[in-house]
């Protein structure tokens, strides 16, 4: 049977081998696509696709106007998600994050998709907060955009997640300050390729592979109190879910 593996995958495997064997050390610049195409007997488009794949995986990096280079291996971080009942108070930042920057804007009209997730009307005012999570070297390792209905927090001292008496505290803690018990969170994950804005915020090439987590917190009355989109670069994180099955039905 003929081998139907796309040519760029075979080339990418060959590049990985050159890197792992030390033929292409960290920081070295790759030869031109024309030269690599001649060596591997393929066209420049095949070389380009192989390079783009390895850039998305974090093995290579493209430098504007300077070519493509072997990227230094980065520490892989572990993100523990606890979506099961009884685990609503996970810290704002996962292990591996040293600090974060946050910028909140009040009275932002809710877009249709956010309004649907929060169970409010499109255009209702929300607080929108953009988070940038940084490692110990202050490099961005993940980002998040959070939305909270101002109908819940608007008249309180905790209206802004990055200001007030509970600045920097979790949604669970801030809602508890208002007498609201957050009892569960729903998370939906899907793979994405970063768009230009996401890539710029995370310091990765546009189109890099990432995991998007759409997370929504609910209070004891099953009312959504916050929803957020977490963008997690695939080459930096392993995402683990620790789900407590005690008391669950056997059909789950």
Coordinates of C-alpha atoms in Angstrom, one line a residue:
X1 CA 0.0 0.0 0.0
X2 CA 1.3 3.4 -0.9
X3 CA 2.3 5.8 1.8
X4 CA -0.3 8.5 2.0
X5 CA 1.3 10.6 4.7
X6 CA 1.4 14.2 3.7
X7 CA 4.9 15.2 2.7
X8 CA 5.2 18.1 5.1
X9 CA 4.7 15.7 8.1
X10 CA 7.6 13.6 6.9
X11 CA 9.7 16.7 6.6
X12 CA 8.7 17.9 10.0
X13 CA 9.7 14.5 11.5
X14 CA 13.1 14.9 9.7
X15 CA 13.5 18.4 11.2
X16 CA 12.7 17.0 14.7
X17 CA 15.4 14.4 14.3
X18 CA 18.0 17.0 13.3
X19 CA 17.1 19.0 16.4
X20 CA 17.1 16.1 18.8
X21 CA 20.4 14.8 17.4
X22 CA 22.0 18.1 17.8
X23 CA 22.6 18.8 14.1
X24 CA 20.4 21.9 14.6
X25 CA 21.3 23.3 18.0
X26 CA 19.0 25.7 20.0
X27 CA 19.3 29.2 18.6
X28 CA 20.5 28.1 15.2
X29 CA 19.0 29.5 12.0
X30 CA 17.5 27.1 9.6
X31 CA 18.8 27.0 6.0
X32 CA 16.7 28.6 3.3
X33 CA 13.5 26.9 2.2
X34 CA 15.0 26.6 -1.3
X35 CA 18.0 24.7 0.1
X36 CA 15.9 22.5 2.4
X37 CA 13.5 21.7 -0.5
X38 CA 16.4 20.5 -2.6
X39 CA 17.8 18.4 0.2
X40 CA 14.4 16.7 0.9
X41 CA 13.2 16.6 -2.6
X42 CA 10.1 18.6 -2.1
X43 CA 8.8 22.1 -3.0
X44 CA 9.2 25.2 -0.9
X45 CA 5.5 25.1 0.1
X46 CA 6.0 21.7 1.7
X47 CA 9.0 23.1 3.7
X48 CA 6.9 26.1 4.7
X49 CA 4.1 23.9 6.0
X50 CA 6.5 21.7 8.0
X51 CA 8.1 24.9 9.5
X52 CA 4.6 26.3 10.4
X53 CA 3.7 23.0 12.1
X54 CA 6.9 23.1 14.2
X55 CA 6.4 26.8 15.0
X56 CA 2.9 26.0 16.2
X57 CA 4.3 23.2 18.4
X58 CA 6.9 25.5 19.9
X59 CA 9.9 23.7 18.4
X60 CA 10.8 26.5 16.0
X61 CA 10.2 30.2 16.0
X62 CA 9.9 32.6 13.1
X63 CA 11.6 36.0 13.4
X64 CA 10.3 38.7 11.2
X65 CA 12.9 39.5 8.5
X66 CA 15.4 37.2 10.0
X67 CA 14.3 33.7 9.2
X68 CA 13.4 30.6 11.2
X69 CA 15.3 29.4 14.3
X70 CA 15.4 26.5 16.7
X71 CA 13.5 27.5 19.8
X72 CA 14.8 26.8 23.3
X73 CA 12.7 24.2 25.1
X74 CA 10.3 25.8 27.5
X75 CA 9.3 24.5 30.9
X76 CA 5.9 22.7 30.5
X77 CA 3.4 23.8 33.1
X78 CA 0.6 21.8 34.6
X79 CA -2.8 23.3 35.0
X80 CA -5.2 21.5 37.4
X81 CA -8.9 22.1 36.7
X82 CA -11.4 21.1 39.3
X83 CA -14.9 21.5 37.8
X84 CA -16.7 19.1 40.1
X85 CA -19.1 20.2 42.8
X86 CA -17.2 21.1 46.0
X87 CA -14.3 22.6 44.1
X88 CA -15.5 26.1 43.0
X89 CA -12.8 28.1 44.7
X90 CA -9.7 27.3 42.6
X91 CA -7.2 30.2 42.8
X92 CA -7.3 32.9 40.2
X93 CA -3.9 31.9 38.8
X94 CA -2.7 28.2 38.4
X95 CA 0.6 26.9 39.6
X96 CA 3.5 28.1 37.4
X97 CA 2.1 31.7 37.2
X98 CA 4.1 34.1 39.2
X99 CA 2.0 37.2 38.8
X100 CA -0.6 38.7 36.5
X101 CA -1.8 42.0 35.1
X102 CA -5.4 42.9 34.9
X103 CA -7.3 45.8 33.3
X104 CA -11.0 46.2 33.9
X105 CA -13.5 48.3 32.0
X106 CA -17.0 49.1 33.4
X107 CA -20.2 49.6 31.4
X108 CA -19.2 47.5 28.4
X109 CA -22.3 46.3 26.5
X110 CA -22.5 42.5 26.4
X111 CA -22.0 41.0 23.0
X112 CA -24.6 38.5 21.9
X113 CA -22.5 35.4 22.7
X114 CA -21.6 36.7 26.1
X115 CA -25.1 37.8 26.9
X116 CA -26.3 34.2 26.1
X117 CA -23.7 32.7 28.4
X118 CA -24.7 35.1 31.2
X119 CA -28.4 34.8 30.7
X120 CA -28.8 38.6 30.2
X121 CA -30.0 40.7 27.3
X122 CA -27.5 41.7 24.6
X123 CA -26.2 45.1 25.3
X124 CA -26.6 45.0 29.1
X125 CA -23.7 46.6 30.9
X126 CA -20.9 44.3 32.1
X127 CA -17.4 44.7 33.6
X128 CA -14.9 43.3 31.1
X129 CA -11.5 42.4 32.6
X130 CA -8.5 41.3 30.5
X131 CA -5.9 39.2 32.4
X132 CA -2.4 38.5 31.3
X133 CA -0.7 35.8 33.4
X134 CA 3.1 35.8 33.6
X135 CA 5.7 33.3 34.7
X136 CA 8.6 34.1 37.0
X137 CA 10.5 35.7 34.1
X138 CA 7.4 37.9 33.5
X139 CA 6.8 36.2 30.2
X140 CA 3.1 35.8 29.3
X141 CA 1.9 32.1 29.6
X142 CA -1.9 32.4 29.3
X143 CA -4.6 35.0 29.0
X144 CA -8.2 35.5 30.0
X145 CA -11.1 37.8 29.2
X146 CA -13.8 37.9 31.9
X147 CA -17.3 39.3 31.9
X148 CA -19.5 40.1 34.9
X149 CA -23.0 41.6 34.8
X150 CA -23.1 45.0 36.5
X151 CA -26.6 44.2 37.6
X152 CA -24.9 42.0 40.2
X153 CA -21.8 44.0 41.2
X154 CA -22.5 47.5 39.9
X155 CA -23.5 49.1 43.2
X156 CA -20.8 47.4 45.3
X157 CA -17.2 48.1 46.3
X158 CA -16.1 44.9 44.4
X159 CA -17.5 46.0 41.0
X160 CA -13.9 45.9 39.6
X161 CA -12.0 42.7 39.9
X162 CA -8.7 44.6 39.8
X163 CA -9.8 47.3 42.3
X164 CA -11.5 47.7 45.7
X165 CA -11.1 45.8 48.9
X166 CA -10.9 42.4 47.2
X167 CA -8.7 43.3 44.2
X168 CA -7.0 40.3 42.8
X169 CA -9.2 37.8 44.6
X170 CA -11.2 35.1 42.9
X171 CA -14.8 35.4 41.6
X172 CA -15.9 33.1 44.4
X173 CA -14.4 35.4 47.1
X174 CA -15.8 38.6 45.6
X175 CA -19.3 37.1 45.2
X176 CA -19.2 35.8 48.8
X177 CA -18.5 39.4 49.9
X178 CA -22.0 40.2 48.4
X179 CA -23.6 37.2 50.1
X180 CA -23.7 35.3 46.8
X181 CA -22.6 31.6 47.1
X182 CA -20.9 30.3 43.9
X183 CA -21.5 26.6 43.9
X184 CA -20.5 25.3 40.5
X185 CA -18.6 26.1 37.3
X186 CA -19.1 24.8 33.8
X187 CA -16.1 24.6 31.4
X188 CA -16.2 23.9 27.7
X189 CA -12.9 23.3 26.0
X190 CA -11.9 23.4 22.3
X191 CA -8.7 23.7 20.3
X192 CA -8.0 26.9 18.5
X193 CA -5.4 28.7 16.6
X194 CA -4.5 32.1 18.1
X195 CA -5.7 35.1 16.2
X196 CA -3.5 38.2 15.8
X197 CA -4.6 39.9 19.1
X198 CA -4.3 36.7 21.1
X199 CA -0.9 35.9 19.7
X200 CA 0.4 39.4 20.4
X201 CA -0.8 39.2 24.0
X202 CA 0.8 35.8 24.5
X203 CA 4.0 36.5 22.6
X204 CA 3.5 33.6 20.2
X205 CA 3.1 33.5 16.4
X206 CA -0.4 34.0 15.1
X207 CA -2.0 30.7 14.3
X208 CA -0.2 28.9 17.2
X209 CA -2.1 26.0 18.7
X210 CA -4.0 26.8 22.0
X211 CA -6.8 25.5 24.1
X212 CA -9.8 27.7 24.7
X213 CA -11.7 27.2 28.0
X214 CA -15.1 28.8 28.1
X215 CA -15.8 29.0 31.9
X216 CA -19.0 30.1 33.6
X217 CA -19.6 30.4 37.3
X218 CA -23.1 29.8 38.7
X219 CA -24.6 30.8 42.1
X220 CA -26.9 28.7 44.3
X221 CA -29.9 29.8 42.3
X222 CA -28.2 28.6 39.0
X223 CA -27.6 32.2 37.9
X224 CA -24.5 32.9 35.9
X225 CA -22.4 35.4 37.7
X226 CA -19.2 35.5 35.6
X227 CA -18.1 34.0 32.3
X228 CA -14.6 34.0 30.8
X229 CA -12.5 32.8 27.9
X230 CA -9.1 31.4 28.9
X231 CA -6.5 31.0 26.2
X232 CA -3.8 28.5 27.0
X233 CA -0.9 27.9 24.6
X234 CA -0.7 24.3 23.8
X235 CA 3.1 24.2 23.9
X236 CA 3.3 25.5 27.5
X237 CA 0.6 23.7 29.4
X238 CA -0.7 20.2 30.3
X239 CA -4.3 20.5 31.4
X240 CA -5.5 18.0 34.0
X241 CA -9.1 17.6 35.3
X242 CA -9.4 16.2 38.8
X243 CA -13.1 15.3 39.1
X244 CA -14.6 14.0 42.3
X245 CA -17.0 11.1 41.5
X246 CA -18.2 10.5 45.0
X247 CA -22.0 10.9 45.0
X248 CA -22.2 11.1 41.2
X249 CA -24.6 8.8 39.3
X250 CA -23.0 5.8 37.5
X251 CA -24.3 7.1 34.2
X252 CA -21.8 10.0 34.0

